[in-house]
Coordinates of C-alpha atoms in Angstrom, one line a residue:
Chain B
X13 CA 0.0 0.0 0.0
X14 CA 1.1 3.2 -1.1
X15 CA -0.6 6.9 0.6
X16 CA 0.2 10.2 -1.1
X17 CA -0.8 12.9 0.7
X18 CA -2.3 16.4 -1.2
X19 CA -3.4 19.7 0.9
X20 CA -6.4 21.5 -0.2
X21 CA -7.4 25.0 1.5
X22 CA -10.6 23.0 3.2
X23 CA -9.8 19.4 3.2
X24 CA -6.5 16.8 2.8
X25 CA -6.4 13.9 -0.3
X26 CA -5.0 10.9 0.3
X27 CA -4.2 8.6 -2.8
X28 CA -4.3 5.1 -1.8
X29 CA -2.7 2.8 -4.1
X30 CA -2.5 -1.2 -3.3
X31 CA -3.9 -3.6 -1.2
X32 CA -5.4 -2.6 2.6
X33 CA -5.6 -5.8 4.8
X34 CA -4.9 -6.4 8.3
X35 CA -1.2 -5.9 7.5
X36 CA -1.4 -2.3 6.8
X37 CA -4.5 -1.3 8.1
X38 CA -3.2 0.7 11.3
X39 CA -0.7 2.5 8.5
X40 CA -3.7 3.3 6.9
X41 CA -5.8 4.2 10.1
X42 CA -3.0 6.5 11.0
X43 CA -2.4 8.2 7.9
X44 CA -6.3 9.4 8.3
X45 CA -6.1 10.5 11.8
X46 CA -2.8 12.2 10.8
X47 CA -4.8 14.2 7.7
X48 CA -8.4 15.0 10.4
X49 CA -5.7 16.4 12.9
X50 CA -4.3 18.6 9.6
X51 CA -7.6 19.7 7.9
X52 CA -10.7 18.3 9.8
X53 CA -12.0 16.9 6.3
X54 CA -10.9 14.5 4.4
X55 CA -11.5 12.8 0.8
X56 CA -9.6 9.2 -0.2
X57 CA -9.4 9.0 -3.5
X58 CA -9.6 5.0 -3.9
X59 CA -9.4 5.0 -7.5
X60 CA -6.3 2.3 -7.1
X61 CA -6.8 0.6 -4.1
X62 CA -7.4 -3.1 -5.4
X63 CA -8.8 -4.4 -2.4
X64 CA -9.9 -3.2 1.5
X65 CA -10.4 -5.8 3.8
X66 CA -12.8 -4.8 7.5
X67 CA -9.8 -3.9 9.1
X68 CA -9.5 -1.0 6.6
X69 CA -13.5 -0.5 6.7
X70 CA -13.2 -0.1 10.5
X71 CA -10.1 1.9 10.4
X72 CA -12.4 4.1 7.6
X73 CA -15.8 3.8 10.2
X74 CA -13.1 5.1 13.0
X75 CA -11.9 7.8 11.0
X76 CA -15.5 9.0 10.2
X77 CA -16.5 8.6 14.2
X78 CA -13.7 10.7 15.3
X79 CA -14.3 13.7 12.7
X80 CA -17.9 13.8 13.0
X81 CA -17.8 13.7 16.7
X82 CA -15.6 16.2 17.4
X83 CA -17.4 18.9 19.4
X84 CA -14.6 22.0 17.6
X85 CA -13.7 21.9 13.9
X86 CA -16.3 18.5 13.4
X87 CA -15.2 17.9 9.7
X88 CA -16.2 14.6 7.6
X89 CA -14.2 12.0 5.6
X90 CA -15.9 11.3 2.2
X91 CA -14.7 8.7 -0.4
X92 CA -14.4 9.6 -3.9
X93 CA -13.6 7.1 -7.4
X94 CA -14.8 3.7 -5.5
X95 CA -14.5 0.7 -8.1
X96 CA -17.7 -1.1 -7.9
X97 CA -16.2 -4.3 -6.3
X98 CA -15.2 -2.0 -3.2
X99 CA -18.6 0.0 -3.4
X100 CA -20.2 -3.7 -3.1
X101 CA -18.4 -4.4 0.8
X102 CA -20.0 -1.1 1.8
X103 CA -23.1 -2.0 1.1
X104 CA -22.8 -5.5 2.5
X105 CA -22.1 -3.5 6.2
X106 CA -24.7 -1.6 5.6
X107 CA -22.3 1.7 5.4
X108 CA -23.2 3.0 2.0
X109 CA -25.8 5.0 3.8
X110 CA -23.1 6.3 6.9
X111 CA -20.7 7.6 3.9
X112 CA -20.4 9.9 1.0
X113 CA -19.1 8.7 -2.4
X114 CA -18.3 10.9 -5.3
X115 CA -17.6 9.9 -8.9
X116 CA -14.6 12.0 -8.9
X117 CA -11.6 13.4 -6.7
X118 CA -12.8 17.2 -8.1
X119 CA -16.4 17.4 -6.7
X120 CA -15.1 15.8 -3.4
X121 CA -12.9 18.7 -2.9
X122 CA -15.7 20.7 -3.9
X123 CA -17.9 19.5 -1.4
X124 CA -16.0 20.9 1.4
Chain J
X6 CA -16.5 -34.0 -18.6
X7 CA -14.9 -30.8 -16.3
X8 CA -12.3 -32.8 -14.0
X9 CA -11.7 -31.1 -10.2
X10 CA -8.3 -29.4 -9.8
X11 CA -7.1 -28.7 -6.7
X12 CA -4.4 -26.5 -5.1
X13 CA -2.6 -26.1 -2.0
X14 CA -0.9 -23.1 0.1
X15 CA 0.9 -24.0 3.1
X16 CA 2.9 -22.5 5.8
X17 CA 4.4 -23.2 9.4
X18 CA 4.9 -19.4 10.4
X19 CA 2.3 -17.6 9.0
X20 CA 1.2 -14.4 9.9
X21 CA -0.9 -11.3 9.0
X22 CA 2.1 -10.4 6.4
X23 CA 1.3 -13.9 4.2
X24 CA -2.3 -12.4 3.6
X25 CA -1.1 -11.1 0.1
X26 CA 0.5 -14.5 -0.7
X27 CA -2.3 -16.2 -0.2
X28 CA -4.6 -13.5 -2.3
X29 CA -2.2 -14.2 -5.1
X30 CA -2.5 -18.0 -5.2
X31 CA -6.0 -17.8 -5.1
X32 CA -5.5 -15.5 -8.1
X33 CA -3.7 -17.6 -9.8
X34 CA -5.5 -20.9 -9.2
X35 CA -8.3 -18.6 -10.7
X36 CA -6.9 -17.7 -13.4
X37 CA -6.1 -21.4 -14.3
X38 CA -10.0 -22.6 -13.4
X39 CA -11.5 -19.3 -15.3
X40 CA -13.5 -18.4 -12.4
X41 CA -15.2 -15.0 -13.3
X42 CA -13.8 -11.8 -11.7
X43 CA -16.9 -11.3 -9.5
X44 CA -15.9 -15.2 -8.2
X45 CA -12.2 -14.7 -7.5
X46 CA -12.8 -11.4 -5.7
X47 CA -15.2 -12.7 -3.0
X48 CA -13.4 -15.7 -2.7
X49 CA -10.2 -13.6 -2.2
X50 CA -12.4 -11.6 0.4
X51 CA -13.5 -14.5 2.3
X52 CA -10.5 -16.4 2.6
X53 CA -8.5 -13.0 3.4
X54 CA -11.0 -12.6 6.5
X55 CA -10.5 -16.1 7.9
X56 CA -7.3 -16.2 7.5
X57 CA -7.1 -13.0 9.1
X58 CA -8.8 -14.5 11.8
X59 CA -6.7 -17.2 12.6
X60 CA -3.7 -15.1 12.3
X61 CA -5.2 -12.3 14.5
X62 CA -7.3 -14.0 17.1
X63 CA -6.4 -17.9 16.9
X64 CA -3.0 -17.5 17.1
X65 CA -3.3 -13.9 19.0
X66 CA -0.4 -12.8 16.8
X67 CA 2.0 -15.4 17.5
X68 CA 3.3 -17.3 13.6
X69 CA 1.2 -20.6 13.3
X70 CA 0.5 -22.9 10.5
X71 CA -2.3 -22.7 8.2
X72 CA -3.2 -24.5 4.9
X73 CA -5.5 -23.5 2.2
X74 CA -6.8 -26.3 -0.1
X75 CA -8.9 -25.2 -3.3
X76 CA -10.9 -27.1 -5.1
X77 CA -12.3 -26.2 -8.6
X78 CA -15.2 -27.9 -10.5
X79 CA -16.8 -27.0 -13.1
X80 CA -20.0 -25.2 -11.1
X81 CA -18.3 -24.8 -7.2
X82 CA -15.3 -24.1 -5.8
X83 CA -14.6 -25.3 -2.1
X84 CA -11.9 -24.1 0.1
X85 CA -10.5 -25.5 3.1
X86 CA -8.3 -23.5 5.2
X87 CA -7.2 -25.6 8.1
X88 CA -5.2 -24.3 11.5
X89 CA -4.0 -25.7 14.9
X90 CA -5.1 -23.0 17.1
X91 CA -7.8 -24.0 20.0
X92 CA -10.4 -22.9 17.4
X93 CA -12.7 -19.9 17.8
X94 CA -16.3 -19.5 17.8
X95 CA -18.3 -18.9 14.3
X96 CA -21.4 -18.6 13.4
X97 CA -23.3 -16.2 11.3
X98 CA -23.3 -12.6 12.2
X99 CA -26.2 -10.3 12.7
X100 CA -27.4 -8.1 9.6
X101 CA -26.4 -4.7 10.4
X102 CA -29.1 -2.2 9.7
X103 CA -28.7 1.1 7.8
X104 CA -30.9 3.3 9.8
X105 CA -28.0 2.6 13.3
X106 CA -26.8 6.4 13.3
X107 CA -22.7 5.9 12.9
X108 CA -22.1 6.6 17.4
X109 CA -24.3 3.2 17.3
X110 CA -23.0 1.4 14.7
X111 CA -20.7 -1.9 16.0
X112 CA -17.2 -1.8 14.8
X113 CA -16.5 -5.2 15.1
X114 CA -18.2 -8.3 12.9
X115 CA -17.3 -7.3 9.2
X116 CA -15.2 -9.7 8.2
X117 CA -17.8 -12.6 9.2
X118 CA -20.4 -10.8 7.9
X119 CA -18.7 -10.1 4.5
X120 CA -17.8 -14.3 4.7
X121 CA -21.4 -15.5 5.1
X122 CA -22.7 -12.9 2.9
X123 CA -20.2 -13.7 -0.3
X124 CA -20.0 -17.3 0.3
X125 CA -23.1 -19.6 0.0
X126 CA -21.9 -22.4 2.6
X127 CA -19.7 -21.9 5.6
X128 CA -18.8 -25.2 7.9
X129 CA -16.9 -25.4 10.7
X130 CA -15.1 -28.0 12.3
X131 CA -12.9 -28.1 15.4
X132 CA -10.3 -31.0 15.4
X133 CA -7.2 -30.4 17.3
X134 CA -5.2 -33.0 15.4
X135 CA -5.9 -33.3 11.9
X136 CA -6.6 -29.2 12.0
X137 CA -9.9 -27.3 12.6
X138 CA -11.1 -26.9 9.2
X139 CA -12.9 -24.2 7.4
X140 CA -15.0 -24.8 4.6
X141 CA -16.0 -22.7 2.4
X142 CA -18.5 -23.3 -1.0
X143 CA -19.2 -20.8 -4.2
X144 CA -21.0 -21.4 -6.3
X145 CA -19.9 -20.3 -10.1

């Protein structure tokens, strides 16, 4: 798993390229928790992530908890260019309804 | 007449970090059976989860063996993915529903859930010396 890092005025993009299992999924959780402390919202572009396993759901459902929740700056992680066979384990937890999905990285950023 | 292949992956010290290696050999046994791409990728998701498992929670982190067996035909597949841990419980998980605001929703439970729900039969069998074996069937 690769994560590139790119600073917007309102929100941070990360760039996930590779495979998220229960390997890397604390690298992952911590590059998110690293980009709410820098910009309170968030977009992951997951264009080129071939596969998330529920230990990167969870570190994803974790992230979202912790932005919404906070009581200053509250800010939101959205997800933007999902491949349908990742859109498909969202919907199987039931989380396609907790999160936002764009078709591209551009009206993410605009969302914000 | 479509003949059963079948394919093993072992190791002795496996842990969390062989969960790529395995998702390749289930790749390529794929590849080799034809299974479609909506096929290999649940299969892959299924078999990454319990063998996650084992790693994670049967073995608590320590390296342990485990052994997948696939076997192809020409409208299933069954994988059995064995391990010497004292076993662990399994069953099927509750459906989670989308109207649990997020502060509610469990964070635990995915990876069964995504098991039972992209598999269409899960077994379970606890046997200390031959391996607790976990079988899984798709249909193709």
């Amino acid at each position: 798993m690769d994560i590139q890092h790119k600073e917007h005025k309102r929100c941070e993009v990360l760039h996930v390229t590779g495979r998220i299992d229960s390997s890397n999924a604390q690298q992952f959780e911590d590059a998110l928790m690293k980009a709410l402390d820098n910009k309170s919202n968030v977009v992951v572009n997951m264009k080129n992530v071939e596969y998330m396993s529920s230990a990167a759901i969870r570190a994803l459902i974790g992230a979202l908890k912790e932005a919404q929740g906070r009581t200053l700056r509250k800010g939101n992680v959205v997800l933007a260019e999902t491949p349908d066979k990742i859109r498909e384990v969202f919907g199987i937890a039931a989380l396609d309804t907790l999160f936002t999905f764009y078709d591209n990285e551009t009206e993410a950023v605009g969302s914000f | 007449m479509h003949r059963w292949q079948t394919h093993h992956w072992q190791t002795q010290q496996g842990t969390v970090r062989d969960l790529r290696a395995i998702a390749t050999f289930l790749a390529d046994v794929g590849a080799q059976c034809q299974w479609n791409e909506a096929a290999l990728y649940h299969l892959q998701t299924a078999v990454d989860e319990a063998c996650a498992n084992v790693f994670e929670h049967a073995y608590e982190g320590e390296p342990g063996p485990l052994v997948v067996e696939v076997s192809s035909g020409e409208r299933e597949v069954v994988v059995r993915i064995r391990d010497w841990s004292d076993g662990f419980e399994l069953g099927p998980p509750p459906i989670p529903d989308r109207t649990t605001p997020l502060e509610e929703r469990p964070i635990g439970g995915l990876g069964l859930l995504f098991i039972y729900k992209m598999i269409d039969e899960v077994e379970y069998e606890l046997d200390g010396k031959r391996g607790n074996c976990l079988t899984l069937r798709k249909r193709l």
